[in-house]
Each structure stands twice: as structure tokens, then as C-alpha cells.
mmCIF file of C-alpha atoms in Angstrom:
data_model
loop_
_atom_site.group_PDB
_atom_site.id
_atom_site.type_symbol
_atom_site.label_atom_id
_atom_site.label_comp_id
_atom_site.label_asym_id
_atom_site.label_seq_id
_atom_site.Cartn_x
_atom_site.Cartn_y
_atom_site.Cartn_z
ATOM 1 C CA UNK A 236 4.054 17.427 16.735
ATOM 2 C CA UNK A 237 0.338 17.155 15.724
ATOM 3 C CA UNK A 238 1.141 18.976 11.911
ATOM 4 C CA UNK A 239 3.771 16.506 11.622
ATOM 5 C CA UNK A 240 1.246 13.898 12.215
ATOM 6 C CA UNK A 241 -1.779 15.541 10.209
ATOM 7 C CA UNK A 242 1.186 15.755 7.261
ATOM 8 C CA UNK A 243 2.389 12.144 7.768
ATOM 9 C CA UNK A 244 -1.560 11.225 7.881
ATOM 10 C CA UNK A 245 -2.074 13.326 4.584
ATOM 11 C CA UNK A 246 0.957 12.592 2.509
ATOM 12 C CA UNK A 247 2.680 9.692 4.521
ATOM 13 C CA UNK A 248 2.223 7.250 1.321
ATOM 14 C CA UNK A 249 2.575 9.578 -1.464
ATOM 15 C CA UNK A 250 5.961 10.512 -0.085
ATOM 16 C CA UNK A 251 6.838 6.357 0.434
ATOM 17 C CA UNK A 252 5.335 5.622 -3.062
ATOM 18 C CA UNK A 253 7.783 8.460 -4.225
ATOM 19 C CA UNK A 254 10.632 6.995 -2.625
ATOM 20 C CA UNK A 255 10.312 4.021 -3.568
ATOM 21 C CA UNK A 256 9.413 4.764 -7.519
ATOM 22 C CA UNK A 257 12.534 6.905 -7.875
ATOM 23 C CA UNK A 258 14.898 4.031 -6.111
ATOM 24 C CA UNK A 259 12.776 1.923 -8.938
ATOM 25 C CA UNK A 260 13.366 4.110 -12.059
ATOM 26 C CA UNK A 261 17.012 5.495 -10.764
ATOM 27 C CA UNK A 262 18.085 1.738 -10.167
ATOM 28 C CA UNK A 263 16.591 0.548 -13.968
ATOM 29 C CA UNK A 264 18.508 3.923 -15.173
ATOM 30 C CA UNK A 265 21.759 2.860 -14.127
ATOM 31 C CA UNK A 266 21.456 -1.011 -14.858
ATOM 32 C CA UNK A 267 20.388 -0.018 -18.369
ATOM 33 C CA UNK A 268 22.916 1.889 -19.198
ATOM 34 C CA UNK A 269 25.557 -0.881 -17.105
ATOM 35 C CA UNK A 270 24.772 -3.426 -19.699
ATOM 36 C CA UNK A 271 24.371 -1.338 -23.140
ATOM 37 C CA UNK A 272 27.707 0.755 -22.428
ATOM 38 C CA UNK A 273 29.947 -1.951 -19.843
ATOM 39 C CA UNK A 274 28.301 -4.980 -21.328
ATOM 40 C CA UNK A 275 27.630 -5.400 -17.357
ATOM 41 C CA UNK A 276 24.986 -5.658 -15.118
ATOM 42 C CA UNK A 277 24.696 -6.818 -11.336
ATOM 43 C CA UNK A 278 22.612 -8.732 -9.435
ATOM 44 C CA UNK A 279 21.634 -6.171 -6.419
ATOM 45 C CA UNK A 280 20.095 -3.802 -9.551
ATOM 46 C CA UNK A 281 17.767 -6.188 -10.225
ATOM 47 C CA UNK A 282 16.962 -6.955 -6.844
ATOM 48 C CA UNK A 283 16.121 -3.569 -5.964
ATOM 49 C CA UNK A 284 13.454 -2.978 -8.523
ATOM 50 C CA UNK A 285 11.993 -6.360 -7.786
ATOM 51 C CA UNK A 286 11.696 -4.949 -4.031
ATOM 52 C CA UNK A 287 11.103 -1.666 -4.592
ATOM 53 C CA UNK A 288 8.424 -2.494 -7.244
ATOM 54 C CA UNK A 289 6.800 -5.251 -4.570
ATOM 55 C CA UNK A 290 6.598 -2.201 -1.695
ATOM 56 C CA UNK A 291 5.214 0.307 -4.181
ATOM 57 C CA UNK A 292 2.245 -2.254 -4.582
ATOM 58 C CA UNK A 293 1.074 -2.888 -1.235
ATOM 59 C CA UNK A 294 1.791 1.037 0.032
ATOM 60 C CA UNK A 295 -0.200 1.961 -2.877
ATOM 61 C CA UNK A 296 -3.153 -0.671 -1.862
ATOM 62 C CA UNK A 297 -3.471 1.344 1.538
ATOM 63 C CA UNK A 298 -3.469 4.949 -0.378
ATOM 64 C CA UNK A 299 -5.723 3.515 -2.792
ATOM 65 C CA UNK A 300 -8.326 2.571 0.235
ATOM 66 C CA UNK A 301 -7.485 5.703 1.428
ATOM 67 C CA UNK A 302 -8.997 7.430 -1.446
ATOM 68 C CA UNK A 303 -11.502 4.975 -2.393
ATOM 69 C CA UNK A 304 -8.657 4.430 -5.870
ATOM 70 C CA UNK A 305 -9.634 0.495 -5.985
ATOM 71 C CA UNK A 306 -11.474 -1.015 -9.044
ATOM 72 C CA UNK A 307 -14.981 -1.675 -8.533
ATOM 73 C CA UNK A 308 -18.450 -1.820 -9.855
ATOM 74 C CA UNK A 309 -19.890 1.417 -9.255
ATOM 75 C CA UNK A 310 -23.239 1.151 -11.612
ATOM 76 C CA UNK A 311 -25.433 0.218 -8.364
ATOM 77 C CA UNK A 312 -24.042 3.373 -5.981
ATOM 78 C CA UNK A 313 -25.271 5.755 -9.244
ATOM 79 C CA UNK A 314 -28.508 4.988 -8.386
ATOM 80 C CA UNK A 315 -28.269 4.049 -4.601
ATOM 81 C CA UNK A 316 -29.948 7.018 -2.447
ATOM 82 C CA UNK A 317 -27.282 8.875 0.220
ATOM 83 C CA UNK A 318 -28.075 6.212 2.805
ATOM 84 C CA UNK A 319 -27.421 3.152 0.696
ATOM 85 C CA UNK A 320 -24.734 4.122 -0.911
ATOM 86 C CA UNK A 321 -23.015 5.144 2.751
ATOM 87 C CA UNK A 322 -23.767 1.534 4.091
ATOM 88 C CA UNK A 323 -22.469 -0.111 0.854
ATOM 89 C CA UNK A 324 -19.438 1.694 0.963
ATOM 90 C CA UNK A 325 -19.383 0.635 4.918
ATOM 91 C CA UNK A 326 -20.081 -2.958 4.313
ATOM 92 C CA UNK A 327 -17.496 -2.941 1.594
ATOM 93 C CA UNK A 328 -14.937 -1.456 3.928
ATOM 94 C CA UNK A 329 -15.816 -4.341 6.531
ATOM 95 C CA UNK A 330 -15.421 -6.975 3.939
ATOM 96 C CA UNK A 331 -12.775 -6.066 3.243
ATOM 97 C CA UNK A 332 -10.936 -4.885 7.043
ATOM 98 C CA UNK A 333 -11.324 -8.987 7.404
ATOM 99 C CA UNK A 334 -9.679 -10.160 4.752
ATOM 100 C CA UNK A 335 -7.108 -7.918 5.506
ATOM 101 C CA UNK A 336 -6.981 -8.954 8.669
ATOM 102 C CA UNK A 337 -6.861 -12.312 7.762
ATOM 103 C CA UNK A 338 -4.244 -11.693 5.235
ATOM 104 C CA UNK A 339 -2.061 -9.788 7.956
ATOM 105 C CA UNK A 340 -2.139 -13.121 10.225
ATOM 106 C CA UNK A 341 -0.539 -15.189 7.613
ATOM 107 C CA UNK A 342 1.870 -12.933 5.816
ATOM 108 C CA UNK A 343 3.437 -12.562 9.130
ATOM 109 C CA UNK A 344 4.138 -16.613 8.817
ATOM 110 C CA UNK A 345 6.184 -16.232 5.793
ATOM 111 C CA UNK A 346 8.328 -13.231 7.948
ATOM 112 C CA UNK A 347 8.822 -15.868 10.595
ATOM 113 C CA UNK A 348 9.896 -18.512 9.018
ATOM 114 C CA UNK A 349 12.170 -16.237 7.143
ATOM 115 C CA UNK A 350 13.698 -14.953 10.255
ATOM 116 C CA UNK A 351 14.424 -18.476 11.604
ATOM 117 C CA UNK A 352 15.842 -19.592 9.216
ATOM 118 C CA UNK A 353 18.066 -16.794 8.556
ATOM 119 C CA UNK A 354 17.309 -16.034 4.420
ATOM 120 C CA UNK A 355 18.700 -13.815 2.720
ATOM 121 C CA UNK A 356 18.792 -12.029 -0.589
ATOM 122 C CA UNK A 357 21.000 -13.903 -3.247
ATOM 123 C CA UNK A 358 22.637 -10.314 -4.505
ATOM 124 C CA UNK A 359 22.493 -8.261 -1.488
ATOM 125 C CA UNK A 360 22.892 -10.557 0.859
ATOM 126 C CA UNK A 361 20.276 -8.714 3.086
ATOM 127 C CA UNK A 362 17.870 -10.403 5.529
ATOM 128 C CA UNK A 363 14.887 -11.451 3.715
ATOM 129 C CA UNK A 364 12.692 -10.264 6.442
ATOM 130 C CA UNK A 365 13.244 -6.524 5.306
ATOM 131 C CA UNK A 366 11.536 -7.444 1.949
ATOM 132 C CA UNK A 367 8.792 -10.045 3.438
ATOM 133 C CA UNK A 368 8.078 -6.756 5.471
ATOM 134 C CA UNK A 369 5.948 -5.188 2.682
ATOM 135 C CA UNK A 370 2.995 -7.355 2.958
ATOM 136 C CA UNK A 371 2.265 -7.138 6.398
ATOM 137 C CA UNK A 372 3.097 -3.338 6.356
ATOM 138 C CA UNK A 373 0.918 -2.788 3.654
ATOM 139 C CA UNK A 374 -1.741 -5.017 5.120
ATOM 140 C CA UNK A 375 -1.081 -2.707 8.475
ATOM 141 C CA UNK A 376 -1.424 0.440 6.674
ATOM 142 C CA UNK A 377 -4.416 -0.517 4.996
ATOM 143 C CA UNK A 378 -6.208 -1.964 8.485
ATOM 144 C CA UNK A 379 -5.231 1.746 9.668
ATOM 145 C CA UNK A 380 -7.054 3.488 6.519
ATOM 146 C CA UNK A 381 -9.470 1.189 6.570
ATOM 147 C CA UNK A 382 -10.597 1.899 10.185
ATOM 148 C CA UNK A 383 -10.521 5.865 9.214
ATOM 149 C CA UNK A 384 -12.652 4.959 6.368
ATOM 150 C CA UNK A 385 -15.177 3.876 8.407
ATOM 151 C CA UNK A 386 -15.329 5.998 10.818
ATOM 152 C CA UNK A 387 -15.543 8.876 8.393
ATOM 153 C CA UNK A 388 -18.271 6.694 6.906
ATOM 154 C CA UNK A 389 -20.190 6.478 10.039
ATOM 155 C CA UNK A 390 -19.713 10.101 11.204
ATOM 156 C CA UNK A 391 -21.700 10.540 7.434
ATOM 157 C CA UNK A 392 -24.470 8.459 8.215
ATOM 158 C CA UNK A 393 -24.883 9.883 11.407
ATOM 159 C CA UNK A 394 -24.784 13.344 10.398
ATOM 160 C CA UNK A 395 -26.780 12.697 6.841
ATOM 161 C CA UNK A 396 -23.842 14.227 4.853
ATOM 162 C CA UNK A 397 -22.654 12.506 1.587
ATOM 163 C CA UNK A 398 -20.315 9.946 2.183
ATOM 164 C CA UNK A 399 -16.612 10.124 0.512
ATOM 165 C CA UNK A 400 -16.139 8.975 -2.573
ATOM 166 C CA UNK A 401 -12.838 9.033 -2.869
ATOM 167 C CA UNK A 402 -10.120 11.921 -4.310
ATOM 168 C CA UNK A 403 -6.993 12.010 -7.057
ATOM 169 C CA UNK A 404 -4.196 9.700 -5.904
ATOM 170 C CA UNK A 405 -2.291 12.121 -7.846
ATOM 171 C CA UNK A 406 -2.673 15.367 -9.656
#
């Protein structure tokens, strides 16, 4: 049970991100060819890349803090010494743990009203809630990575080694 974890921990969002880029492309595939060869397209196809695309974005914010992937200004950390640059990276992490925080309180709001309301998706006719999902399970997942950030980023300090500066999303 504990490599399954360690793998989900490792991979977990490469393997969503590939799910969810394949339902993307495969769905745009088909609807393509729909309208050039049956003059035809549906609504679900369009649908489905519009959700697909929208949980592709916030699973890939999380593996992005995972691997330190987000945009930033870098020019002061190539000069920062070992210990500044750790509690940079630490106070960026913190920064940004509240807003996400923050962020996770209200996008649960939008879920709520959703669910009381009963709305659902004009083609699929699928609760709405399953889509308003991605935004607090992407704000989840990156709370989660955010919190093993920094405690990888403390365990550094503490133990002088160079903190992580982040690896290849993808190879």
C-alpha cells in the first residue's frame, strides 16, 4: 500500500493531466472530423474540452508548485546565498498557501450554490458541481504540495542543504 502511495505521490498529476489531455485532444479529434465530413457537431464535444481543458489547468497549478514550474522572477535567488534563497522560496510558499487557502474558501461557494440549485450542463445534462469541482480540487491539491514544499524547505534549512529548485514537469 505505501508504493502505491509513494507512486500516486510521484506521478498522481502527471497521470490526471494525461487523462484529461487525451479526453481533450480525442474529443477535438472526433468533433473535427463530425463537422468537416457529417456537416455535424454536438454540444457535449464541446463541453468536454471546455471541462477537460478547465481541470488540466488547476491539476497542473498543483504539479507546477510541486516542481517549483510557476513563472517568476528569479534574478534576486541568482545571487541570494543558500540561506536566503531557502527562506525566499519559504516565504513565497506561505504567500502563497494563503491565498490558496483563501481561494479554496470561496470556490467552494460557487459549488454550493450550484448544488442547491440543482445546475446542470446545457449538453450533458450533468450536475454542474462535477465541473465547479476543479477549482477547489486544484486549490486542495496545491494546499497539499504546498505544505510538502515547505517542509522539504525547512528540513533544508535545518540541515544546510540546498533547497529544491524545482525539476522537468515533463521529459
Amino acid at each position: 500500500m505505501q508504493n502505491i502511495l509513494k507512486a500516486i505521490d510521484k506521478n498522481g498529476e502527471r497521470w490526471a493531466l494525461l487523462l484529461f489531455y487525451v479526453m481533450l485532444v480525442a474529443t477535438m479529434f472526433i468533433e473535427v472530423l463530425r463537422r468537416e465530413i457529417m456537416s455535424y457537431s454536438s454540444i457535449w464535444g464541446e463541453e468536454i474540452v471546455r471541462y477537460s481543458f478547465i481541470y488540466l489547468a488547476w491539476i497542473g497549478c498543483a504539479a507546477a508548485v510541486k516542481e517549483r514550474g510557476h513563472i517568476r522572477i528569479d534574478v534576486i535567488m541568482q545571487y541570494a546565498g543558500r540561506k536566503v534563497k531557502t527562506l525566499l522560496y519559504i516565504f513565497g510558499d506561505l504567500v502563497m498557501f494563503v491565498v490558496a487557502i483563501i481561494a479554496l474558501y470561496w470556490s467552494f461557494e460557487t459549488v454550493l450554490v450550484s448544488a442547491k440549485f440543482g445546475s446542470v450542463t446545457p449538453g450533458l445534462r450533468i450536475s454542474q458541481v462535477w465541473f465547479l469541482m476543479a477549482v477547489p480540487i486544484g486549490f486542495t491539491l496545491v494546499i497539499f504540495r504546498l505544505v510538502q514544499s515547505l517542509r522539504r524547505d525547512v528540513s533544508d534549512l535545518r540541515a544546510g542543504r540546498p533547497v529544491y529548485e524545482g525539476d522537468k514537469l515533463f521529459d
